[in-house]
């Protein structure tokens, strides 16, 4: 028996918005793979919940009229991994969420839940950061779009207003076009483990594949919320693709990452790994984009 | 009301929608949807299909199942009608303790329903959400292959396992484990499946302090709550001091605890037990108990425990039931003697010294090590630290007890039914005839169920209240209030000559037993007694000291002390070889024992008394080393395409025992039933490893009856006969041999009875398949049916019943060597175990396919101990990672890509049909094999568990 004061079942997005207004203390329950565990652990026990799990309109991946990739917030991890649009344009996201748990969690866990938790170690977080995802929220006054970097406020706190639910995650065309990404999850074990650090890098190369036109790099667990290493991105922009520049890029991330010591791993390890992952992931992106990273 | 379809049938279930789907399915009778992790979404025992997709039933709300189609594991096939998938899992040998075998069968079924030709990656992916601790994952790949073959061609093409002893029909043959059909199909099997409807629940209030007096407990508010039946505390429980180790009496463990104590000695220690009508009421009552603690300073490591003026974990009175020292009164005068401390009672001296937090100690050796080190060309000296590790059985500790017919009935998931009965008798004061312990199937033991950790309190609660009581550990309790592997500091000094011969070995072992002394002496003792006898060395010395601390308790864990001793010794030997410039393999070959070598070292290494000095018996050690070296291409350097990854190889010699000669004892009773079939009653405790099958197979070959016509009943203190239990690798050797003795006696009785019935000489009688007696002289035959029918007729001579008892002074030692090839990323510190080969001499493998699975399972588990697993305590002694996700067990993705288990054919003169033990030894090799391989790869010695990337990078100088 889950310790819930009440559970309200939303029948549509508008109904969910209404329930949000009627029950301002209620929390949102999507797939439940995280929230139910937390209730059992006592962290959210006794609260009111609004389940949006039945809202099938929030499931699926499509290209909208603005040519954004539109991922419904309730789309499951396993769906994302198998989706042809994802595979074509942002395969790295499918790979990242495939690292979550086993098939049982991947079937239930949702991309919306993964972001709304505001957890820095979430497997989708660094990739969505690195691809400048846009969060679509729907409230009583319609929809609102928030860049993901503004969506994360602080650890476990995200920008959702009292009347809103997250309805979609958008990847703009200028973000995914000609862009190739790679995600590295650094964890002690492979399956069902929490990332010690996660690093997602993507790159757009010049037409001759000799220069970096744009590189973006996002981290999870390098800071209380997912972050971008803008200094490194700035450094590498327009630079020639060579070993030296990639190494310098990797070292520059230390200006942006701010990991902490914990029993899982020390700060020194996390910093060291952040650099190693940046180099490795960027080289992989170059390879995916058809360039040559090694001399 | 939830409307849905469960296993093809429409159901309307009246249940609160915020209950979990699992709770709804339990209500519907689908009890094989189990819970191993308190709904953490890790172990996968609660897997069901929801609209055709696997989900954790614990993490779906019942309300979300509205209108859905649900398939549960028990729908696949019952034990009489198994599906292809279920049968293949049994045939591959993976259905061992099997708590989540039904869930695994469901996942495999789902895989094949969606893809008749799955790749290895597909199998890996589908099993990535299920935790297998017993058999490892390797043979699931074999099962997948068998399923594929069977579905495509109607038969298996792949060999399942090698077979042994062609002259025998059952022993050494691939044959389904007798309990496997029941287990894989999810029929009633475990304690939780036998709980009555009117059962009460017990929960335990646990200490938030690592060390404190419990000065006052106010239970009035809790007791006033409706539904609460009783609250048991240190102030109303019986004043009986005992201990939790399931060992032979008198135990080589101090009696140092009561049911509940007035002093708590670790975070999680018992403070009060609450019995209520429902679990919810019991939990609510627990929160209402008011406790006045007086916190004390605590010690958590052996260094802290041995420090001058350290707080004393046991500061009461010391008693001896035998061999008390003359100055005991003076000694006791130095202790506080505070009544709240309780007392420490030694059954005989274990060289404990509670004034210095020493629970037990032992010192000894042969020859002169100091001289040996002087004569050596090189000497190495290093300290190896092992971590605190939990067994993590899928089925957490559980007990159900009730009164019936004036007796106390205890359903236990235990390795030691007779020891459970004795300890329940102590705490209740009931004579043993009034107690009936029923060992159900056991969902994972690994040593943790050799301790009586929940049965004492549960049975007492029933005794005190008269009510049926269920107690079930949460996963967190499993970590903090159970038993764990003793953390040990193993200091090794070893000297050798340039020719590779070892001149002397010194081991100083400081072990942390936690707050109580169960297995305190014997676990650390094994770190020497099951390692030093690997070496032909005339100068060996050991000093063992076991300290009390305020960590979560330690106890028995598969391998006992041996993995830790082996880790220190084999790594030191590798360091020595390196220093001497000698090849490690050559050094191993030069120094290992062979058959006939007299093991003088054993003299001081008995279980608290003088040990038997015996020569090395059957020994496949050299063959194991040679075979493994050939397989892994020892001496050949491997290069990776990626310069960041360095590859290295390592191996370790290993040994264990096969029970405790002179201490263990097993009995069996073989009976010829009225139609000529056989029933064997045995005191054995099969914990999923196939012991019942071993008993059936030896009886089959002795009595010339197929296994299908033999039923083995074990683990029941009413119907069996005494057996010390399944620990110290004794099952096959002791319980198996008792079955040999009983079956052989029954055979003699059958021959005798047949001779009398035929009017011929017994010497002319011979048994023949499938259960008949034939006269060599006259050619006349009598079937077992005819024999027993006449014997039990109105004029017959009586039922043929043969008891057999087995004790021995002989020691059949299994040997082996485990090999690892690892890749170490020198930039990230990651370690990949690329290859792992377990090569073992287990004598005659009676169940070869099960033997392989146990080798895989124990190897994978010990890879986990080496690389990932670690209970981390904060400064207050609280375990910060007491859950499955954070603790770090290896899953299918951690399994080596190239994983092999190889059985060396050795026929032991003392084992049943030549068998020795097989599983426990397989925990001993991984740490030194991997540690040595890491050194070979990148030049650093990893001297502590777990060998994490962080430690490796630090050793490599990459991080501070």
PDB file of N, CA, C and O in Angstrom, chain B residues 710-757:
ATOM      1  N   UNK B 710      12.325 -42.286  -6.420  1.00  0.00           N
ATOM      2  CA  UNK B 710      12.899 -41.999  -5.106  1.00  0.00           C
ATOM      3  C   UNK B 710      12.432 -40.620  -4.672  1.00  0.00           C
ATOM      4  O   UNK B 710      12.537 -39.657  -5.440  1.00  0.00           O
ATOM      5  N   UNK B 711      11.893 -40.530  -3.480  1.00  0.00           N
ATOM      6  CA  UNK B 711      11.541 -39.217  -2.938  1.00  0.00           C
ATOM      7  C   UNK B 711      12.436 -38.949  -1.740  1.00  0.00           C
ATOM      8  O   UNK B 711      12.628 -39.816  -0.892  1.00  0.00           O
ATOM      9  N   UNK B 712      12.975 -37.740  -1.720  1.00  0.00           N
ATOM     10  CA  UNK B 712      13.878 -37.356  -0.644  1.00  0.00           C
ATOM     11  C   UNK B 712      13.178 -36.298   0.208  1.00  0.00           C
ATOM     12  O   UNK B 712      12.706 -35.292  -0.322  1.00  0.00           O
ATOM     13  N   UNK B 713      13.069 -36.561   1.480  1.00  0.00           N
ATOM     14  CA  UNK B 713      12.443 -35.591   2.387  1.00  0.00           C
ATOM     15  C   UNK B 713      13.517 -35.106   3.344  1.00  0.00           C
ATOM     16  O   UNK B 713      14.145 -35.896   4.037  1.00  0.00           O
ATOM     17  N   UNK B 714      13.749 -33.807   3.322  1.00  0.00           N
ATOM     18  CA  UNK B 714      14.845 -33.265   4.138  1.00  0.00           C
ATOM     19  C   UNK B 714      14.399 -32.014   4.861  1.00  0.00           C
ATOM     20  O   UNK B 714      13.336 -31.462   4.584  1.00  0.00           O
ATOM     21  N   UNK B 715      15.246 -31.588   5.776  1.00  0.00           N
ATOM     22  CA  UNK B 715      15.056 -30.275   6.394  1.00  0.00           C
ATOM     23  C   UNK B 715      13.919 -30.213   7.380  1.00  0.00           C
ATOM     24  O   UNK B 715      13.500 -29.138   7.784  1.00  0.00           O
ATOM     25  N   UNK B 716      13.399 -31.350   7.783  1.00  0.00           N
ATOM     26  CA  UNK B 716      12.261 -31.381   8.696  1.00  0.00           C
ATOM     27  C   UNK B 716      12.707 -32.113   9.958  1.00  0.00           C
ATOM     28  O   UNK B 716      13.043 -33.292   9.905  1.00  0.00           O
ATOM     29  N   UNK B 717      12.700 -31.407  11.079  1.00  0.00           N
ATOM     30  CA  UNK B 717      13.271 -32.010  12.293  1.00  0.00           C
ATOM     31  C   UNK B 717      12.399 -33.131  12.846  1.00  0.00           C
ATOM     32  O   UNK B 717      12.854 -33.894  13.694  1.00  0.00           O
ATOM     33  N   UNK B 718      11.144 -33.229  12.379  1.00  0.00           N
ATOM     34  CA  UNK B 718      10.296 -34.336  12.841  1.00  0.00           C
ATOM     35  C   UNK B 718      10.583 -35.616  12.074  1.00  0.00           C
ATOM     36  O   UNK B 718      10.666 -36.689  12.650  1.00  0.00           O
ATOM     37  N   UNK B 719      10.720 -35.502  10.766  1.00  0.00           N
ATOM     38  CA  UNK B 719      10.758 -36.720   9.976  1.00  0.00           C
ATOM     39  C   UNK B 719      12.159 -37.118   9.537  1.00  0.00           C
ATOM     40  O   UNK B 719      12.352 -38.223   9.049  1.00  0.00           O
ATOM     41  N   UNK B 720      13.113 -36.248   9.711  1.00  0.00           N
ATOM     42  CA  UNK B 720      14.469 -36.614   9.321  1.00  0.00           C
ATOM     43  C   UNK B 720      15.226 -37.217  10.493  1.00  0.00           C
ATOM     44  O   UNK B 720      14.642 -37.751  11.432  1.00  0.00           O
ATOM     45  N   UNK B 721      16.518 -37.168  10.409  1.00  0.00           N
ATOM     46  CA  UNK B 721      17.370 -37.578  11.510  1.00  0.00           C
ATOM     47  C   UNK B 721      18.475 -36.544  11.578  1.00  0.00           C
ATOM     48  O   UNK B 721      18.785 -35.888  10.584  1.00  0.00           O
ATOM     49  N   UNK B 722      19.099 -36.414  12.721  1.00  0.00           N
ATOM     50  CA  UNK B 722      19.985 -35.283  12.977  1.00  0.00           C
ATOM     51  C   UNK B 722      21.053 -35.073  11.892  1.00  0.00           C
ATOM     52  O   UNK B 722      21.659 -36.014  11.386  1.00  0.00           O
ATOM     53  N   UNK B 723      21.266 -33.810  11.600  1.00  0.00           N
ATOM     54  CA  UNK B 723      22.307 -33.416  10.653  1.00  0.00           C
ATOM     55  C   UNK B 723      22.778 -32.043  11.116  1.00  0.00           C
ATOM     56  O   UNK B 723      21.960 -31.200  11.496  1.00  0.00           O
ATOM     57  N   UNK B 724      24.082 -31.822  11.105  1.00  0.00           N
ATOM     58  CA  UNK B 724      24.556 -30.521  11.593  1.00  0.00           C
ATOM     59  C   UNK B 724      24.125 -29.385  10.665  1.00  0.00           C
ATOM     60  O   UNK B 724      24.042 -28.250  11.108  1.00  0.00           O
ATOM     61  N   UNK B 725      23.863 -29.691   9.400  1.00  0.00           N
ATOM     62  CA  UNK B 725      23.333 -28.645   8.527  1.00  0.00           C
ATOM     63  C   UNK B 725      24.225 -28.376   7.340  1.00  0.00           C
ATOM     64  O   UNK B 725      25.289 -28.970   7.176  1.00  0.00           O
ATOM     65  N   UNK B 726      23.752 -27.446   6.516  1.00  0.00           N
ATOM     66  CA  UNK B 726      24.483 -27.120   5.288  1.00  0.00           C
ATOM     67  C   UNK B 726      25.393 -25.935   5.529  1.00  0.00           C
ATOM     68  O   UNK B 726      24.995 -24.780   5.388  1.00  0.00           O
ATOM     69  N   UNK B 727      26.599 -26.203   5.918  1.00  0.00           N
ATOM     70  CA  UNK B 727      27.608 -25.149   6.052  1.00  0.00           C
ATOM     71  C   UNK B 727      28.966 -25.819   6.032  1.00  0.00           C
ATOM     72  O   UNK B 727      29.073 -27.036   6.110  1.00  0.00           O
ATOM     73  N   UNK B 728      29.987 -25.021   5.904  1.00  0.00           N
ATOM     74  CA  UNK B 728      31.347 -25.542   5.817  1.00  0.00           C
ATOM     75  C   UNK B 728      31.469 -26.544   4.662  1.00  0.00           C
ATOM     76  O   UNK B 728      32.226 -27.507   4.751  1.00  0.00           O
ATOM     77  N   UNK B 729      30.717 -26.317   3.604  1.00  0.00           N
ATOM     78  CA  UNK B 729      30.786 -27.180   2.406  1.00  0.00           C
ATOM     79  C   UNK B 729      30.536 -28.633   2.735  1.00  0.00           C
ATOM     80  O   UNK B 729      31.172 -29.539   2.195  1.00  0.00           O
ATOM     81  N   UNK B 730      29.601 -28.880   3.661  1.00  0.00           N
ATOM     82  CA  UNK B 730      29.448 -30.244   4.160  1.00  0.00           C
ATOM     83  C   UNK B 730      28.347 -31.036   3.465  1.00  0.00           C
ATOM     84  O   UNK B 730      28.289 -32.248   3.606  1.00  0.00           O
ATOM     85  N   UNK B 731      27.464 -30.366   2.734  1.00  0.00           N
ATOM     86  CA  UNK B 731      26.255 -31.027   2.247  1.00  0.00           C
ATOM     87  C   UNK B 731      26.525 -32.308   1.481  1.00  0.00           C
ATOM     88  O   UNK B 731      26.111 -33.402   1.883  1.00  0.00           O
ATOM     89  N   UNK B 732      27.223 -32.190   0.366  1.00  0.00           N
ATOM     90  CA  UNK B 732      27.463 -33.357  -0.479  1.00  0.00           C
ATOM     91  C   UNK B 732      28.222 -34.426   0.294  1.00  0.00           C
ATOM     92  O   UNK B 732      27.865 -35.605   0.271  1.00  0.00           O
ATOM     93  N   UNK B 733      29.253 -33.996   0.982  1.00  0.00           N
ATOM     94  CA  UNK B 733      30.159 -34.956   1.616  1.00  0.00           C
ATOM     95  C   UNK B 733      29.499 -35.633   2.817  1.00  0.00           C
ATOM     96  O   UNK B 733      29.493 -36.858   2.919  1.00  0.00           O
ATOM     97  N   UNK B 734      28.908 -34.885   3.708  1.00  0.00           N
ATOM     98  CA  UNK B 734      28.339 -35.484   4.919  1.00  0.00           C
ATOM     99  C   UNK B 734      26.931 -36.031   4.667  1.00  0.00           C
ATOM    100  O   UNK B 734      26.685 -37.222   4.856  1.00  0.00           O
ATOM    101  N   UNK B 735      26.016 -35.153   4.245  1.00  0.00           N
ATOM    102  CA  UNK B 735      24.641 -35.624   4.049  1.00  0.00           C
ATOM    103  C   UNK B 735      24.608 -36.644   2.918  1.00  0.00           C
ATOM    104  O   UNK B 735      23.850 -37.621   2.966  1.00  0.00           O
ATOM    105  N   UNK B 736      25.433 -36.424   1.893  1.00  0.00           N
ATOM    106  CA  UNK B 736      25.515 -37.379   0.785  1.00  0.00           C
ATOM    107  C   UNK B 736      26.029 -38.728   1.264  1.00  0.00           C
ATOM    108  O   UNK B 736      25.479 -39.781   0.917  1.00  0.00           O
ATOM    109  N   UNK B 737      27.063 -38.697   2.084  1.00  0.00           N
ATOM    110  CA  UNK B 737      27.607 -39.955   2.593  1.00  0.00           C
ATOM    111  C   UNK B 737      26.642 -40.658   3.547  1.00  0.00           C
ATOM    112  O   UNK B 737      26.588 -41.893   3.587  1.00  0.00           O
ATOM    113  N   UNK B 738      25.885 -39.894   4.322  1.00  0.00           N
ATOM    114  CA  UNK B 738      24.882 -40.524   5.200  1.00  0.00           C
ATOM    115  C   UNK B 738      23.849 -41.261   4.352  1.00  0.00           C
ATOM    116  O   UNK B 738      23.400 -42.364   4.705  1.00  0.00           O
ATOM    117  N   UNK B 739      23.493 -40.653   3.221  1.00  0.00           N
ATOM    118  CA  UNK B 739      22.545 -41.321   2.312  1.00  0.00           C
ATOM    119  C   UNK B 739      23.178 -42.573   1.706  1.00  0.00           C
ATOM    120  O   UNK B 739      22.491 -43.578   1.473  1.00  0.00           O
ATOM    121  N   UNK B 740      24.468 -42.518   1.459  1.00  0.00           N
ATOM    122  CA  UNK B 740      25.171 -43.695   0.951  1.00  0.00           C
ATOM    123  C   UNK B 740      25.097 -44.815   1.997  1.00  0.00           C
ATOM    124  O   UNK B 740      24.779 -45.971   1.679  1.00  0.00           O
ATOM    125  N   UNK B 741      25.360 -44.464   3.243  1.00  0.00           N
ATOM    126  CA  UNK B 741      25.358 -45.470   4.310  1.00  0.00           C
ATOM    127  C   UNK B 741      23.957 -46.070   4.461  1.00  0.00           C
ATOM    128  O   UNK B 741      23.786 -47.295   4.505  1.00  0.00           O
ATOM    129  N   UNK B 742      22.950 -45.207   4.507  1.00  0.00           N
ATOM    130  CA  UNK B 742      21.582 -45.705   4.689  1.00  0.00           C
ATOM    131  C   UNK B 742      21.142 -46.549   3.493  1.00  0.00           C
ATOM    132  O   UNK B 742      20.540 -47.621   3.654  1.00  0.00           O
ATOM    133  N   UNK B 743      21.460 -46.080   2.292  1.00  0.00           N
ATOM    134  CA  UNK B 743      21.052 -46.822   1.091  1.00  0.00           C
ATOM    135  C   UNK B 743      21.767 -48.171   1.024  1.00  0.00           C
ATOM    136  O   UNK B 743      21.181 -49.179   0.607  1.00  0.00           O
ATOM    137  N   UNK B 744      23.034 -48.182   1.409  1.00  0.00           N
ATOM    138  CA  UNK B 744      23.787 -49.429   1.380  1.00  0.00           C
ATOM    139  C   UNK B 744      23.212 -50.419   2.397  1.00  0.00           C
ATOM    140  O   UNK B 744      23.094 -51.617   2.126  1.00  0.00           O
ATOM    141  N   UNK B 745      22.820 -49.897   3.537  1.00  0.00           N
ATOM    142  CA  UNK B 745      22.194 -50.767   4.538  1.00  0.00           C
ATOM    143  C   UNK B 745      20.860 -51.312   4.037  1.00  0.00           C
ATOM    144  O   UNK B 745      20.543 -52.481   4.230  1.00  0.00           O
ATOM    145  N   UNK B 746      20.097 -50.418   3.384  1.00  0.00           N
ATOM    146  CA  UNK B 746      18.808 -50.868   2.852  1.00  0.00           C
ATOM    147  C   UNK B 746      19.034 -51.932   1.774  1.00  0.00           C
ATOM    148  O   UNK B 746      18.300 -52.919   1.693  1.00  0.00           O
ATOM    149  N   UNK B 747      20.066 -51.711   0.988  1.00  0.00           N
ATOM    150  CA  UNK B 747      20.400 -52.697  -0.044  1.00  0.00           C
ATOM    151  C   UNK B 747      20.663 -54.060   0.608  1.00  0.00           C
ATOM    152  O   UNK B 747      20.148 -55.092   0.149  1.00  0.00           O
ATOM    153  N   UNK B 748      21.432 -54.060   1.680  1.00  0.00           N
ATOM    154  CA  UNK B 748      21.721 -55.322   2.383  1.00  0.00           C
ATOM    155  C   UNK B 748      20.431 -55.950   2.906  1.00  0.00           C
ATOM    156  O   UNK B 748      20.234 -57.162   2.848  1.00  0.00           O
ATOM    157  N   UNK B 749      19.545 -55.109   3.425  1.00  0.00           N
ATOM    158  CA  UNK B 749      18.278 -55.626   3.953  1.00  0.00           C
ATOM    159  C   UNK B 749      17.436 -56.238   2.833  1.00  0.00           C
ATOM    160  O   UNK B 749      16.803 -57.287   3.014  1.00  0.00           O
ATOM    161  N   UNK B 750      17.453 -55.562   1.680  1.00  0.00           N
ATOM    162  CA  UNK B 750      16.671 -56.066   0.546  1.00  0.00           C
ATOM    163  C   UNK B 750      17.244 -57.400   0.081  1.00  0.00           C
ATOM    164  O   UNK B 750      16.512 -58.379  -0.150  1.00  0.00           O
ATOM    165  N   UNK B 751      18.578 -57.478  -0.008  1.00  0.00           N
ATOM    166  CA  UNK B 751      19.218 -58.724  -0.447  1.00  0.00           C
ATOM    167  C   UNK B 751      18.894 -59.850   0.533  1.00  0.00           C
ATOM    168  O   UNK B 751      18.585 -60.982   0.149  1.00  0.00           O
ATOM    169  N   UNK B 752      18.953 -59.509   1.786  1.00  0.00           N
ATOM    170  CA  UNK B 752      18.696 -60.492   2.834  1.00  0.00           C
ATOM    171  C   UNK B 752      17.258 -61.002   2.780  1.00  0.00           C
ATOM    172  O   UNK B 752      16.983 -62.201   2.819  1.00  0.00           O
ATOM    173  N   UNK B 753      16.347 -60.039   2.651  1.00  0.00           N
ATOM    174  CA  UNK B 753      14.926 -60.390   2.615  1.00  0.00           C
ATOM    175  C   UNK B 753      14.619 -61.227   1.363  1.00  0.00           C
ATOM    176  O   UNK B 753      13.881 -62.215   1.427  1.00  0.00           O
ATOM    177  N   UNK B 754      15.223 -60.844   0.239  1.00  0.00           N
ATOM    178  CA  UNK B 754      14.999 -61.597  -1.003  1.00  0.00           C
ATOM    179  C   UNK B 754      15.513 -63.017  -0.859  1.00  0.00           C
ATOM    180  O   UNK B 754      14.865 -63.987  -1.293  1.00  0.00           O
ATOM    181  N   UNK B 755      16.690 -63.155  -0.236  1.00  0.00           N
ATOM    182  CA  UNK B 755      17.264 -64.493  -0.051  1.00  0.00           C
ATOM    183  C   UNK B 755      16.333 -65.356   0.799  1.00  0.00           C
ATOM    184  O   UNK B 755      16.057 -66.517   0.479  1.00  0.00           O
ATOM    185  N   UNK B 756      15.792 -64.774   1.857  1.00  0.00           N
ATOM    186  CA  UNK B 756      14.882 -65.512   2.728  1.00  0.00           C
ATOM    187  C   UNK B 756      13.616 -65.907   1.966  1.00  0.00           C
ATOM    188  O   UNK B 756      13.130 -67.024   2.082  1.00  0.00           O
ATOM    189  N   UNK B 757      13.112 -64.931   1.164  1.00  0.00           N
ATOM    190  CA  UNK B 757      11.882 -65.224   0.428  1.00  0.00           C
ATOM    191  C   UNK B 757      12.108 -66.292  -0.647  1.00  0.00           C
ATOM    192  O   UNK B 757      11.238 -67.103  -0.919  1.00  0.00           O
TER     193      UNK B 757
END
